[in-house]
PDB file of C-alpha atoms in Angstrom:
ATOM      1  CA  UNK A1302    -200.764   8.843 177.739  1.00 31.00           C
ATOM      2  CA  UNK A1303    -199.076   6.711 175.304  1.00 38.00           C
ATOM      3  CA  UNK A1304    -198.583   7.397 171.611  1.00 42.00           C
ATOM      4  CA  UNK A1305    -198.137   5.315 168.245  1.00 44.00           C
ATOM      5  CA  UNK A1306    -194.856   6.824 168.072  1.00 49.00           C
ATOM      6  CA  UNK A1307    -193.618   5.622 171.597  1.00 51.00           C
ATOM      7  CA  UNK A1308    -193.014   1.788 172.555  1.00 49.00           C
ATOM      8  CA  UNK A1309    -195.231   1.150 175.444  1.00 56.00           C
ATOM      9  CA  UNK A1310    -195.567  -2.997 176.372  1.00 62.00           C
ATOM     10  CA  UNK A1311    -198.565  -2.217 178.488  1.00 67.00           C
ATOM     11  CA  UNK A1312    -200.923  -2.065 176.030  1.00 78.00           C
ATOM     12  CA  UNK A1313    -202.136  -5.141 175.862  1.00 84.00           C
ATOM     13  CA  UNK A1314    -202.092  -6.710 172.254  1.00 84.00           C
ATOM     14  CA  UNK A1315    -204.995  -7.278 169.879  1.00 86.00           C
ATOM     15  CA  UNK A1316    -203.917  -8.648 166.611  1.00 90.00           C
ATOM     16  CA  UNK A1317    -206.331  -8.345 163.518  1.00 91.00           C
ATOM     17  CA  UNK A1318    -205.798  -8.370 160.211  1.00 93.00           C
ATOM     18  CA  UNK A1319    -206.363  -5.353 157.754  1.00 91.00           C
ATOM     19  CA  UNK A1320    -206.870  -5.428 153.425  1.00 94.00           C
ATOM     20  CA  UNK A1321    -206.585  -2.571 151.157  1.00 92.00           C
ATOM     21  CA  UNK A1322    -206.347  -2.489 147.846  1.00 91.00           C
ATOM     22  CA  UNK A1323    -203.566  -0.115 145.796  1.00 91.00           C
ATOM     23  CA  UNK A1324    -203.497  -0.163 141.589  1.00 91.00           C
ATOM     24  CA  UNK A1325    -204.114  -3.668 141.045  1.00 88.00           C
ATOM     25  CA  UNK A1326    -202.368  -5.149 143.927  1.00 87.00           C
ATOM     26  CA  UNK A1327    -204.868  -6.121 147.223  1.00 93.00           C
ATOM     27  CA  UNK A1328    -202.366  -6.639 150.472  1.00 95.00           C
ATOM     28  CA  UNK A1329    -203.012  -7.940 153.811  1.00 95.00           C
ATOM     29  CA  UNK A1330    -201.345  -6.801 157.080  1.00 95.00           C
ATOM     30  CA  UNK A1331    -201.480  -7.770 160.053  1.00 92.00           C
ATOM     31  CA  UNK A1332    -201.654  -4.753 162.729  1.00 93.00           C
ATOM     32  CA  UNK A1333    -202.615  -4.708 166.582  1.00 88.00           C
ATOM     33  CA  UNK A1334    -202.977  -2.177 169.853  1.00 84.00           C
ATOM     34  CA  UNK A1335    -200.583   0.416 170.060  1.00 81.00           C
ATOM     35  CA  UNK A1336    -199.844   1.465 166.124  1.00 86.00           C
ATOM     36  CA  UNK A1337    -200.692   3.974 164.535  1.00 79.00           C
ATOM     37  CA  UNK A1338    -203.858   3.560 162.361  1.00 74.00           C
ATOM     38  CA  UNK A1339    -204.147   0.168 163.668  1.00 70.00           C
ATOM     39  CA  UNK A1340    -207.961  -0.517 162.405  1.00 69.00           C
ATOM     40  CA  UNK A1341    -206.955   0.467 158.568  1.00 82.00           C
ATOM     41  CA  UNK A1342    -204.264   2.089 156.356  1.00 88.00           C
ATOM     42  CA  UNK A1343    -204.941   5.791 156.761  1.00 90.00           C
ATOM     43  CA  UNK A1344    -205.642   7.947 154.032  1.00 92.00           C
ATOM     44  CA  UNK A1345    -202.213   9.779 153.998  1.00 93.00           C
ATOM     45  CA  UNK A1346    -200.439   6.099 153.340  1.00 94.00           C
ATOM     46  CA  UNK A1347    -203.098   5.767 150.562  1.00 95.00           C
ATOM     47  CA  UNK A1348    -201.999   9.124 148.721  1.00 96.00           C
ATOM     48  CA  UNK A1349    -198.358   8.377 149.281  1.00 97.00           C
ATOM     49  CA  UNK A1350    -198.706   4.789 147.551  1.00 97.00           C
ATOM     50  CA  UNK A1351    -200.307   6.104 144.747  1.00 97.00           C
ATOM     51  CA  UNK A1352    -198.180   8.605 144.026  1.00 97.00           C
ATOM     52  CA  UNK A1353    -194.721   6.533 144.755  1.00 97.00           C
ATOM     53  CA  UNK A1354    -195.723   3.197 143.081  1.00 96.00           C
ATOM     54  CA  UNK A1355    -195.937   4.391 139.305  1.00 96.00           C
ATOM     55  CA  UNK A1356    -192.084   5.690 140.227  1.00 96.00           C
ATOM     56  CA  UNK A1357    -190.965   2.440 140.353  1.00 95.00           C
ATOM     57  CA  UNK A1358    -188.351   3.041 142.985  1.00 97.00           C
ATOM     58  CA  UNK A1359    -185.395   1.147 143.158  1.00 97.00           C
ATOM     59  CA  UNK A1360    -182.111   0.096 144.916  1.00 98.00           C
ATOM     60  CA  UNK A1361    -181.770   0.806 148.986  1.00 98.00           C
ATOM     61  CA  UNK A1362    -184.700   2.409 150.123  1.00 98.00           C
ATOM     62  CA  UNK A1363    -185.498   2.834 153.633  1.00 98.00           C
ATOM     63  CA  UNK A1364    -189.018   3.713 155.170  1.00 98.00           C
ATOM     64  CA  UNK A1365    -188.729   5.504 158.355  1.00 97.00           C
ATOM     65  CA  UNK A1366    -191.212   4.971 161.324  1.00 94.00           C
ATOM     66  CA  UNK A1367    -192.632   2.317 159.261  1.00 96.00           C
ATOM     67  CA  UNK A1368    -195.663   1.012 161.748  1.00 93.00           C
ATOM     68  CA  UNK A1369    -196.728  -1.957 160.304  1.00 94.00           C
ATOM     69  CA  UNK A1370    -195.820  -1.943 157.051  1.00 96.00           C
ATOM     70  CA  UNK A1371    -197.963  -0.541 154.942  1.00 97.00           C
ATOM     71  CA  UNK A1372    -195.121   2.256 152.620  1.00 97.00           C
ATOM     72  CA  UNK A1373    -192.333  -0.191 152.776  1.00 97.00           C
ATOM     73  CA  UNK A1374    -193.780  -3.385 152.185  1.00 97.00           C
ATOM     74  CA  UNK A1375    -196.185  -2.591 149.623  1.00 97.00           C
ATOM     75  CA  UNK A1376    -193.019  -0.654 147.495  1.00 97.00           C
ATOM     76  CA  UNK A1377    -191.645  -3.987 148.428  1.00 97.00           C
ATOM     77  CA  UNK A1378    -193.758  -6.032 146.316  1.00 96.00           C
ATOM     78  CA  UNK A1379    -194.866  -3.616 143.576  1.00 94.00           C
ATOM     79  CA  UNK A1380    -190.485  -3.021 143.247  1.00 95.00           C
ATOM     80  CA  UNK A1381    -189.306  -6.456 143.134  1.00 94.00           C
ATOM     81  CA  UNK A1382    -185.570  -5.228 143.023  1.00 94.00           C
ATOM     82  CA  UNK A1383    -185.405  -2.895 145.955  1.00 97.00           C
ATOM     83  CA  UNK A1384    -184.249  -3.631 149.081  1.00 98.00           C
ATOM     84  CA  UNK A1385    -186.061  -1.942 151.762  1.00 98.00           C
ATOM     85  CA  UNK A1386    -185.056  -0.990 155.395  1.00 98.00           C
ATOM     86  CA  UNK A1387    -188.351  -0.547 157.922  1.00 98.00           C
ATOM     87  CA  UNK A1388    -187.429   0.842 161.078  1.00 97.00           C
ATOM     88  CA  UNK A1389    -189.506   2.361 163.681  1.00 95.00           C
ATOM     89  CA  UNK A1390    -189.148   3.426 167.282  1.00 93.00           C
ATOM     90  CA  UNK A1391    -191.833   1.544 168.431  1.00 92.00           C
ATOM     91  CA  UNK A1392    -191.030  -2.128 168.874  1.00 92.00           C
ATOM     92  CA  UNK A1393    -194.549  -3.508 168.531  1.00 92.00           C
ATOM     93  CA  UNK A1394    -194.757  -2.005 164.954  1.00 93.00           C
ATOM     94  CA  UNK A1395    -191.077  -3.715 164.348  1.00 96.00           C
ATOM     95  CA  UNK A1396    -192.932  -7.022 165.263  1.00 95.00           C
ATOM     96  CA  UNK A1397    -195.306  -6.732 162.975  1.00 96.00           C
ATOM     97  CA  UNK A1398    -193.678  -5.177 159.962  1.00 97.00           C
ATOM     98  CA  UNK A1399    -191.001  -8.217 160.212  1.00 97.00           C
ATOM     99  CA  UNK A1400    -194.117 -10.323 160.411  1.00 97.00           C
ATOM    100  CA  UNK A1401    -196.204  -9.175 157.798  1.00 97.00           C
ATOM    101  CA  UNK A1402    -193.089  -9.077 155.347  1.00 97.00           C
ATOM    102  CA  UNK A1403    -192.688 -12.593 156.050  1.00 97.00           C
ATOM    103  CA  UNK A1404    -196.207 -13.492 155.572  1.00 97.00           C
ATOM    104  CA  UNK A1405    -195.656 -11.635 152.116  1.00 97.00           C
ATOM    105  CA  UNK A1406    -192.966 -13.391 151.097  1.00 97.00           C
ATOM    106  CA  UNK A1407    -190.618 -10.320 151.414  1.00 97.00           C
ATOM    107  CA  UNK A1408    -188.068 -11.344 154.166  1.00 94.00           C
ATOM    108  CA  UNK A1409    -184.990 -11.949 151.673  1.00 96.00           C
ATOM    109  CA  UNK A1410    -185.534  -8.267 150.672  1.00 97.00           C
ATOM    110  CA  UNK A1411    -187.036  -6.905 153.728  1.00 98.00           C
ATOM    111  CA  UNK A1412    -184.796  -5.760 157.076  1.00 98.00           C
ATOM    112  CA  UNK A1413    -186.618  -4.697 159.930  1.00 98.00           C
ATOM    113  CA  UNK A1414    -185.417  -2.565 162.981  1.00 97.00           C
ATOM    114  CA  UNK A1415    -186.083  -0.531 165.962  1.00 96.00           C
ATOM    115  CA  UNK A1416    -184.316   2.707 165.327  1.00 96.00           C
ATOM    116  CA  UNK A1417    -185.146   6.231 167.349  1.00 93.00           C
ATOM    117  CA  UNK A1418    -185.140   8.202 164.110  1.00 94.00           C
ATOM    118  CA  UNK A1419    -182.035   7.543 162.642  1.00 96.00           C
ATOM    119  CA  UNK A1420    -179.385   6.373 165.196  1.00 96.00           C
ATOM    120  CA  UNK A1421    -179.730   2.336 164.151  1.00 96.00           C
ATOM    121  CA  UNK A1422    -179.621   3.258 160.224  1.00 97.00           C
ATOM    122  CA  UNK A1423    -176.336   2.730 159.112  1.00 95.00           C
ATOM    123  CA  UNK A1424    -175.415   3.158 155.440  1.00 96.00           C
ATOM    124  CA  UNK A1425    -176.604   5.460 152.448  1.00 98.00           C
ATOM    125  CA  UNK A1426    -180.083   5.030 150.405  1.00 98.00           C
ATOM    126  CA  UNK A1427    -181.340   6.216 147.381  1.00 98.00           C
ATOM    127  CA  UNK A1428    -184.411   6.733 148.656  1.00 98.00           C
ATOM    128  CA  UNK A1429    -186.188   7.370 152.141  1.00 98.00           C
ATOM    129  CA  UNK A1430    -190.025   7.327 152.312  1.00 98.00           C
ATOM    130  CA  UNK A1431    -191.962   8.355 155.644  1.00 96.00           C
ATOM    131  CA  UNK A1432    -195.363   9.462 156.771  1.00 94.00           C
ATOM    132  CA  UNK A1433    -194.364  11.624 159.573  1.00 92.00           C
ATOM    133  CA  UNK A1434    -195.175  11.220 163.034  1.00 84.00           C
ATOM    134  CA  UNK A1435    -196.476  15.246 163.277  1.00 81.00           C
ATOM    135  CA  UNK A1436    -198.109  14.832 166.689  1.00 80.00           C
ATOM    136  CA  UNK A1437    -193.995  14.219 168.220  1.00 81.00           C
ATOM    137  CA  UNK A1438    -194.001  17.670 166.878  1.00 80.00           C
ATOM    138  CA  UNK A1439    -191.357  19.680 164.529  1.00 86.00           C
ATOM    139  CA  UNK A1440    -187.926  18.754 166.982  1.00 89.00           C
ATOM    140  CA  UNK A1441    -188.605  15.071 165.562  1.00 91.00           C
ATOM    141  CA  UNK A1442    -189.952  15.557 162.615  1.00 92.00           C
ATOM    142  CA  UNK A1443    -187.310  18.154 161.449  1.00 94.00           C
ATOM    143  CA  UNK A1444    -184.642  15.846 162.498  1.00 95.00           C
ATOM    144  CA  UNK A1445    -186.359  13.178 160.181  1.00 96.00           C
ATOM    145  CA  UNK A1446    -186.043  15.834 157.580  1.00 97.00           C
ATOM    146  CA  UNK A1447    -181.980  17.282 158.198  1.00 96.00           C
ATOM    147  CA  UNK A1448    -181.093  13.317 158.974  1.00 97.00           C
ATOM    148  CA  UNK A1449    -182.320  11.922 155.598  1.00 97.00           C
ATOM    149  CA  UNK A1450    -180.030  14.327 153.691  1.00 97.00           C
ATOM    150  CA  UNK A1451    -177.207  13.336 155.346  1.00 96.00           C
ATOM    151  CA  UNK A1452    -178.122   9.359 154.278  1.00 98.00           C
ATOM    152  CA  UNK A1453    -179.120   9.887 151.127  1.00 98.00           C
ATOM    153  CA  UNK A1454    -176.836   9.255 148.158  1.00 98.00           C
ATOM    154  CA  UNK A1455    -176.074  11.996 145.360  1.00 98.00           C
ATOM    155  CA  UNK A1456    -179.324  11.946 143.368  1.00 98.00           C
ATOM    156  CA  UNK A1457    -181.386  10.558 145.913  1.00 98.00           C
ATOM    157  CA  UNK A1458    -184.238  11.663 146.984  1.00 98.00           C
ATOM    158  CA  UNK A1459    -186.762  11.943 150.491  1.00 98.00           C
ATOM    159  CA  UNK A1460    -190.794  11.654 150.387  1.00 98.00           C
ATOM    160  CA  UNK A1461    -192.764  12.333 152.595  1.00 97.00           C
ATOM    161  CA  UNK A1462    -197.115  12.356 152.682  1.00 97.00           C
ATOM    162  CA  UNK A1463    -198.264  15.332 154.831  1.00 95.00           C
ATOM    163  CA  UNK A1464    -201.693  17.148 155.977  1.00 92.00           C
ATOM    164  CA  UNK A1465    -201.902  20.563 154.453  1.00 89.00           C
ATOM    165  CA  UNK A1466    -204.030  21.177 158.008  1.00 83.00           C
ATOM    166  CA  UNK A1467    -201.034  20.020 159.894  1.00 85.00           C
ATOM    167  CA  UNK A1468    -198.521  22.087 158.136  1.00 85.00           C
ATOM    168  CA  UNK A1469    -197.465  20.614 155.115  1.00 91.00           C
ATOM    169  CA  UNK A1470    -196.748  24.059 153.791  1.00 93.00           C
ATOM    170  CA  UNK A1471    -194.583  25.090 156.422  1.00 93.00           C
ATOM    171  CA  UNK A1472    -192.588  21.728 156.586  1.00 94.00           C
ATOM    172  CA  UNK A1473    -192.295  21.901 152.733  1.00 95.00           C
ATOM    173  CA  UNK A1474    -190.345  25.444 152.645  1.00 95.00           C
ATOM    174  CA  UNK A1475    -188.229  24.112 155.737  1.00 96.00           C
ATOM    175  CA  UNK A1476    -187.032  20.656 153.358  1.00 97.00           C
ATOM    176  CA  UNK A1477    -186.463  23.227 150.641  1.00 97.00           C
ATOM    177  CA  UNK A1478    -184.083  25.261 152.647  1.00 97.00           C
ATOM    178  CA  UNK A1479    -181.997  21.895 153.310  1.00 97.00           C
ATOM    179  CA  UNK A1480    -182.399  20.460 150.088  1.00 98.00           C
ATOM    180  CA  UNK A1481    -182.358  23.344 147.798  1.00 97.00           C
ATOM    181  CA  UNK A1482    -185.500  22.157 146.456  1.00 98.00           C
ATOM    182  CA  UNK A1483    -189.133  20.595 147.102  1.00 97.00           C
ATOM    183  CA  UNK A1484    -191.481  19.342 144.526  1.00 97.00           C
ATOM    184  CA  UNK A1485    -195.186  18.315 145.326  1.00 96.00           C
ATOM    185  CA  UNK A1486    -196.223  14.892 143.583  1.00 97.00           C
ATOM    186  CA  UNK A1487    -199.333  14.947 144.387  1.00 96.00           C
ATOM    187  CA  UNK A1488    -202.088  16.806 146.532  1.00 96.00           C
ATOM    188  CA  UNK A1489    -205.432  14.585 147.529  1.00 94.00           C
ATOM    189  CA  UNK A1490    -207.736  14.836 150.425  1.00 92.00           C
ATOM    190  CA  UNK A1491    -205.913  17.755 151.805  1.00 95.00           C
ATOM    191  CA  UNK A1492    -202.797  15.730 151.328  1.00 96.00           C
ATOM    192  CA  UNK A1493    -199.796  16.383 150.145  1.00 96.00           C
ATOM    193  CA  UNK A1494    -196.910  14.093 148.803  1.00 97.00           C
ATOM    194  CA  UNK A1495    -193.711  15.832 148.039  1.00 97.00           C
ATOM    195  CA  UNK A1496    -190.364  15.129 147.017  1.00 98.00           C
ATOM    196  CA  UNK A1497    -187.133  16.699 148.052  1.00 98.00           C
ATOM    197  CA  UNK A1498    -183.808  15.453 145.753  1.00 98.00           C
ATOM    198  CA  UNK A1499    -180.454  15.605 147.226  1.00 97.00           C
TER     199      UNK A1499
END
């Protein structure tokens, strides 16, 4: 069985195009077969963007296991002077994050990559944003964790949106213990958005 979080070219592509609305700002994506939450931004994305957007993040910020776009490029056009890296392991959700930044008008600030978790990120950010992919289970999603200390700058910081059901709890006291610290932004719909500052 194949998952979002894999690159399979079998599935045979369906493109379609998605809206949601965040603040004052309505976006359209483009998604298709094989993503993860392919038919609409998922409520987890949803919490995450409105607790991020009123920081007003800025500088190099990269968005790990990006799918489609929805973290990235929306902190993309809401923070017109960051630059953001998407990368994902899954090449179809590459495709389309390169495509729907250029469709925004984001390509000159936009760089888009296949990476398996960190090994094509080169560089140091001062932020890194992900929605975890929890179903790889804790091996990748701990590594997301350890790996984004090690590329953030001094001061910089890691957030994440997680399901208290699917241990957001027990993946927040694991961040603290390699961060020294772990702050929750926000909690909504059973999710949580937390922080962790290097």
């Amino acid at each position: 069985m194949s998952h979002y979080f894999d690159f399979d070219d079998s599935i045979a592509s369906k493109r379609r195009t998605i809206k949601f609305q965040i603040y004052d700002q309505e976006i359209t994506l483009v998604t298709d077969n094989g993503v993860f939450s392919k038919n609409r931004v998922d409520e987890g994305s949803l919490a995450f963007l409105q607790a991020i957007i009123p920081l007003h993040l800025t500088g190099k910020i990269l968005d790990l296991g990006c799918g489609y776009g929805p973290l990235g490029l929306t902190i993309a056009l809401t923070s017109p002077t960051a630059e953001l890296t998407l990368a994902d392991i899954n090449q179809r959700a590459v495709e389309l994050a390169s495509f729907n930044a250029q469709n925004l008008n984001l390509s000159k600030r936009v760089t888009c990559l296949q990476s398996d978790i960190y090994s094509k990120i080169e560089g140091q950010f001062d932020s890194i944003i992900c929605n975890p992919p929890v179903r790889a289970g804790k091996r990748v999603t701990y590594a997301i964790y350890e790996g984004a200390h090690k590329l953030l700058i001094d001061g910089g910081s890691l957030y994440i949106v997680l399901r208290k059901a699917q241990g957001a709890e027990s993946a927040s006291k694991y961040i603290e213990t390699v961060f020294g610290n772990v702050s929750v932004l926000l909690k909504k719909k059973g999710y949580w958005v937390i922080q962790a500052k290097k």
